[in-house]
XYZ file of C-alpha atoms in Angstrom:
313
model
C -19.546 -188.812 -79.701
C -20.770 -188.821 -76.084
C -18.955 -186.519 -73.693
C -16.472 -188.258 -71.390
C -17.190 -187.895 -67.647
C -14.152 -186.400 -65.990
C -13.815 -185.584 -62.320
C -12.269 -182.238 -61.409
C -11.400 -180.262 -58.294
C -14.435 -177.926 -57.845
C -12.301 -174.841 -57.360
C -10.990 -175.246 -60.990
C -14.499 -174.577 -62.298
C -14.681 -171.393 -60.409
C -16.584 -172.629 -57.374
C -15.635 -170.580 -54.242
C -14.641 -173.614 -52.165
C -11.111 -172.848 -51.164
C -10.030 -172.207 -47.521
C -9.897 -168.456 -48.205
C -13.418 -168.365 -49.862
C -11.833 -168.102 -53.334
C -11.273 -170.399 -56.278
C -8.628 -171.377 -58.864
C -10.708 -171.193 -61.975
C -9.224 -172.717 -65.059
C -10.322 -170.908 -68.230
C -8.925 -173.828 -70.349
C -11.183 -176.319 -68.521
C -14.269 -174.153 -68.647
C -13.975 -172.881 -72.200
C -11.870 -175.290 -74.214
C -12.750 -178.612 -72.639
C -16.425 -178.374 -71.943
C -17.465 -179.365 -75.616
C -15.759 -182.750 -75.077
C -16.151 -183.550 -71.398
C -18.823 -183.671 -68.747
C -17.192 -182.467 -65.536
C -17.976 -183.855 -62.101
C -16.724 -181.106 -59.589
C -15.707 -182.336 -56.198
C -14.208 -180.705 -53.153
C -13.450 -183.179 -50.324
C -12.993 -180.454 -47.732
C -16.383 -178.991 -48.401
C -17.889 -182.415 -48.503
C -16.973 -183.180 -44.967
C -18.526 -179.914 -43.823
C -15.529 -177.638 -43.433
C -17.210 -174.679 -45.113
C -15.556 -171.747 -46.968
C -13.768 -169.763 -45.753
C -12.282 -172.059 -43.242
C -9.017 -172.648 -41.350
C -6.379 -173.950 -43.724
C -5.066 -177.558 -43.291
C -1.848 -179.311 -44.292
C -0.267 -182.750 -44.493
C 1.788 -183.707 -41.456
C 3.944 -186.796 -40.974
C 4.062 -187.973 -37.384
C 5.813 -191.228 -36.787
C 4.351 -193.591 -39.413
C 1.099 -191.610 -39.891
C 0.083 -188.859 -42.389
C -2.207 -186.524 -40.615
C -4.338 -183.677 -42.020
C -4.665 -180.841 -39.701
C -4.297 -177.090 -39.125
C -0.871 -175.588 -38.425
C -1.597 -175.165 -34.655
C -3.027 -178.693 -34.371
C -6.372 -177.435 -33.134
C -8.207 -178.990 -36.137
C -7.666 -182.507 -37.244
C -9.715 -183.895 -40.176
C -7.624 -186.953 -40.931
C -10.284 -189.526 -40.160
C -13.095 -187.566 -41.768
C -11.164 -187.000 -45.011
C -9.891 -190.572 -45.054
C -13.436 -191.977 -44.550
C -14.979 -189.689 -47.097
C -12.243 -190.524 -49.687
C -12.540 -194.205 -49.158
C -16.343 -194.116 -49.654
C -16.476 -191.571 -52.397
C -14.021 -193.291 -54.822
C -16.259 -196.336 -54.869
C -18.910 -194.255 -56.596
C -16.540 -192.969 -59.366
C -16.075 -196.143 -61.455
C -17.698 -194.404 -64.453
C -15.134 -191.591 -64.754
C -12.813 -191.413 -67.703
C -10.225 -189.301 -66.100
C -9.579 -186.760 -63.275
C -8.078 -183.293 -63.168
C -6.696 -182.279 -59.803
C -5.761 -178.885 -58.200
C -2.054 -178.905 -57.481
C -0.483 -178.640 -54.056
C -3.766 -179.345 -52.171
C -3.591 -181.610 -49.120
C -6.670 -183.364 -50.390
C -6.398 -183.094 -54.209
C -2.656 -182.752 -55.053
C -1.531 -185.854 -56.974
C 2.182 -185.207 -56.247
C 4.733 -182.839 -54.788
C 2.376 -181.729 -51.983
C 4.067 -180.096 -49.087
C 4.497 -182.602 -46.258
C 5.467 -181.294 -42.873
C 7.569 -183.314 -40.460
C 5.960 -183.620 -36.923
C 5.313 -180.267 -35.228
C 8.093 -178.448 -37.052
C 8.029 -176.122 -39.986
C 10.497 -178.400 -41.831
C 8.770 -179.778 -44.922
C 9.444 -181.503 -48.228
C 7.362 -181.666 -51.392
C 6.896 -185.384 -51.419
C 3.261 -185.661 -50.221
C 0.071 -186.744 -52.051
C -3.337 -185.462 -51.274
C -5.657 -187.688 -49.242
C -8.398 -187.910 -51.840
C -6.138 -188.030 -54.791
C -4.145 -190.906 -53.250
C -7.271 -192.880 -52.543
C -8.601 -192.343 -56.120
C -5.310 -193.383 -57.754
C -5.020 -196.409 -55.566
C -8.566 -197.519 -56.372
C -8.235 -196.908 -60.088
C -4.570 -197.268 -60.953
C -5.280 -197.162 -64.716
C -7.391 -194.019 -64.615
C -5.770 -191.035 -66.418
C -5.134 -188.313 -63.907
C -3.330 -184.971 -64.157
C -2.993 -181.639 -62.423
C -4.368 -178.730 -64.463
C -1.273 -176.535 -64.026
C 0.860 -179.198 -65.806
C -1.457 -179.004 -68.840
C 0.263 -175.787 -69.888
C 3.024 -178.161 -71.107
C 1.729 -179.286 -74.553
C 3.444 -182.631 -74.385
C 1.823 -183.423 -70.949
C -1.459 -182.179 -72.302
C -1.323 -184.387 -75.371
C -0.318 -187.375 -73.305
C -3.113 -186.894 -70.742
C -5.901 -186.617 -73.293
C -4.478 -189.427 -75.432
C -4.802 -191.607 -72.322
C -8.315 -190.370 -71.557
C -9.624 -191.275 -75.007
C -7.811 -194.576 -75.038
C -9.295 -195.397 -71.621
C -12.772 -194.664 -72.920
C -12.103 -196.620 -76.120
C -11.030 -199.656 -74.219
C -14.163 -199.715 -72.054
C -16.377 -199.196 -75.032
C -14.499 -201.907 -76.989
C -14.816 -204.606 -74.305
C -18.441 -203.672 -73.700
C -19.102 -205.198 -77.137
C -17.960 -208.646 -75.805
C -14.657 -210.047 -74.538
C -12.928 -212.491 -76.812
C -9.333 -213.378 -77.829
C -10.099 -212.054 -81.356
C -11.426 -208.748 -79.994
C -8.446 -208.285 -77.831
C -6.127 -208.868 -80.785
C -8.124 -206.448 -82.853
C -7.884 -203.834 -80.191
C -4.151 -204.260 -79.924
C -3.700 -204.084 -83.685
C -5.543 -200.710 -83.843
C -3.202 -199.288 -81.248
C 0.050 -200.737 -82.565
C 1.648 -197.613 -83.882
C 0.446 -195.403 -80.965
C 1.983 -197.831 -78.517
C 5.200 -197.894 -80.526
C 5.367 -194.153 -80.531
C 5.030 -194.059 -76.714
C 7.203 -196.934 -75.678
C 8.464 -199.550 -78.215
C 9.810 -201.838 -75.513
C 6.484 -201.814 -73.634
C 4.592 -202.354 -76.808
C 6.635 -205.482 -77.655
C 5.961 -206.885 -74.231
C 2.159 -206.609 -74.637
C 1.812 -208.796 -77.701
C 2.770 -212.071 -76.079
C 0.089 -211.571 -73.458
C -2.521 -212.072 -76.174
C -0.838 -214.939 -77.962
C -2.253 -217.683 -75.820
C -4.902 -216.162 -73.543
C -6.205 -219.582 -72.439
C -9.380 -219.952 -70.410
C -8.894 -217.052 -68.093
C -9.631 -214.332 -70.659
C -10.694 -211.666 -68.134
C -7.452 -211.886 -66.149
C -5.506 -211.643 -69.432
C -7.490 -208.611 -70.508
C -6.983 -206.923 -67.131
C -3.257 -207.662 -67.227
C -3.061 -206.346 -70.781
C -5.054 -203.182 -70.130
C -2.791 -202.314 -67.146
C 0.281 -202.670 -69.337
C -1.490 -200.754 -72.131
C -2.158 -197.757 -69.900
C 1.414 -197.831 -68.559
C 2.922 -197.796 -71.998
C 0.799 -194.733 -72.870
C 2.101 -192.874 -69.775
C 5.397 -192.606 -71.603
C 5.549 -189.477 -73.829
C 5.812 -190.034 -77.497
C 9.265 -188.943 -78.559
C 10.498 -187.330 -81.801
C 12.634 -190.396 -82.405
C 9.768 -192.842 -81.899
C 7.315 -190.781 -83.968
C 9.826 -190.715 -86.794
C 10.241 -194.562 -86.623
C 6.472 -195.046 -86.655
C 5.925 -192.733 -89.631
C 8.665 -194.523 -91.551
C 6.860 -197.842 -90.920
C 3.577 -196.374 -92.145
C 5.368 -194.951 -95.173
C 6.279 -198.535 -96.178
C 2.569 -199.280 -96.733
C 2.487 -196.743 -99.538
C 5.521 -198.036 -101.492
C 3.269 -199.473 -104.334
C 0.880 -196.554 -104.580
C 3.087 -193.453 -104.506
C 5.117 -191.988 -107.351
C 8.862 -191.598 -106.923
C 8.429 -187.820 -106.329
C 5.615 -188.375 -103.746
C 7.826 -190.921 -101.884
C 10.707 -188.542 -101.872
C 8.525 -185.715 -100.605
C 7.280 -187.849 -97.735
C 10.722 -189.119 -96.872
C 11.989 -185.490 -96.812
C 9.130 -184.283 -94.690
C 9.600 -186.967 -92.102
C 13.399 -186.411 -92.013
C 12.802 -182.575 -91.467
C 10.507 -183.463 -88.608
C 13.162 -185.837 -87.102
C 15.811 -183.060 -87.114
C 13.404 -180.412 -85.734
C 12.810 -178.329 -88.871
C 9.107 -179.178 -89.112
C 6.389 -179.777 -86.455
C 4.779 -183.168 -86.147
C 1.564 -182.133 -87.860
C 3.327 -181.558 -91.230
C 4.309 -185.198 -91.986
C 1.226 -186.505 -90.248
C -0.985 -184.408 -92.493
C 0.861 -185.595 -95.514
C 0.376 -189.202 -94.447
C -3.331 -188.633 -93.929
C -3.543 -186.997 -97.410
C -1.954 -190.092 -98.961
C -4.259 -192.332 -96.996
C -7.354 -190.495 -98.417
C -5.971 -190.916 -101.928
C -4.765 -194.524 -101.550
C -6.885 -196.432 -99.151
C -4.868 -198.759 -96.931
C -7.250 -200.503 -94.482
C -4.752 -201.458 -91.859
C -3.347 -197.939 -91.552
C -6.803 -196.416 -91.760
C -7.685 -198.200 -88.537
C -4.620 -196.987 -86.568
C -5.500 -194.881 -83.586
C -2.064 -193.246 -83.993
C -3.369 -191.068 -86.770
C -6.315 -189.587 -84.724
C -6.069 -190.388 -81.039
C -8.316 -187.527 -79.952
C -10.526 -185.008 -81.598
C -8.684 -182.537 -83.924
C -10.640 -179.615 -82.399
C -8.574 -180.096 -79.085
C -5.491 -178.832 -80.936
C -3.300 -181.159 -79.010
C -0.580 -181.997 -81.566
C 0.378 -178.524 -82.721
C 3.429 -178.223 -80.484
C 4.715 -181.764 -80.742
């Protein structure tokens, strides 16, 4: 499997590009993720020639404008950062995801400190200049802040979206047709149900009668597809999905095997077992009793097992 190209704030890879000459190296990114991803490190502030160390900058709201400048106002890089961000994001269409450094006036994807005018009054409702430009240009691109990846549910959700995003682009590269769109949707049925059953049900009708404008339908579908995956898979939804899958084995399993699977799923539902236990049992039965439709379900393996993403779900 080819590595997925993922953009990342350069400081997270240990590059000394921060305003104080330091970095915010992420051991998880450098050690755990490098076997699977090709990182593209970027630092917008360095890219516009600010150097390191440098005077720190912050987001300032003045009237209806968001400025990027130093605290004393002697340095204003609003236009330079805006121009760089606008131009740079146009070169990043091949990315499969992006990992941002939190709180940065350029790279923070949310909750960045935003100062009001020339005062020290601020609220955490800003978005970094570069991060905002990237997310607006590629609204379906999976993005996350590395600090939030300590939460296993957020980590699982992000990488689920990254691999689904790559899968979509590889799938349509093989040719766009109504049949291929339907096949793609069928493979993701149970993963979508686990993330957002209502959203899943809304996607199906989009493919029922695509008509002549297949590209527009595909774009609309993919946007909804990625929005559904932004919802975190819940214990309730996972239980429902596994019960659906269990139904495909009703002819193959013995009474005792059915009872064991039912009990294991129920123990997961009430929190006595982790998600991997019933999922492993389902995969075991699938190896023993081939069920083609279930074998194709991305839900069972949405990302490489070596990433260890489902251990805490």
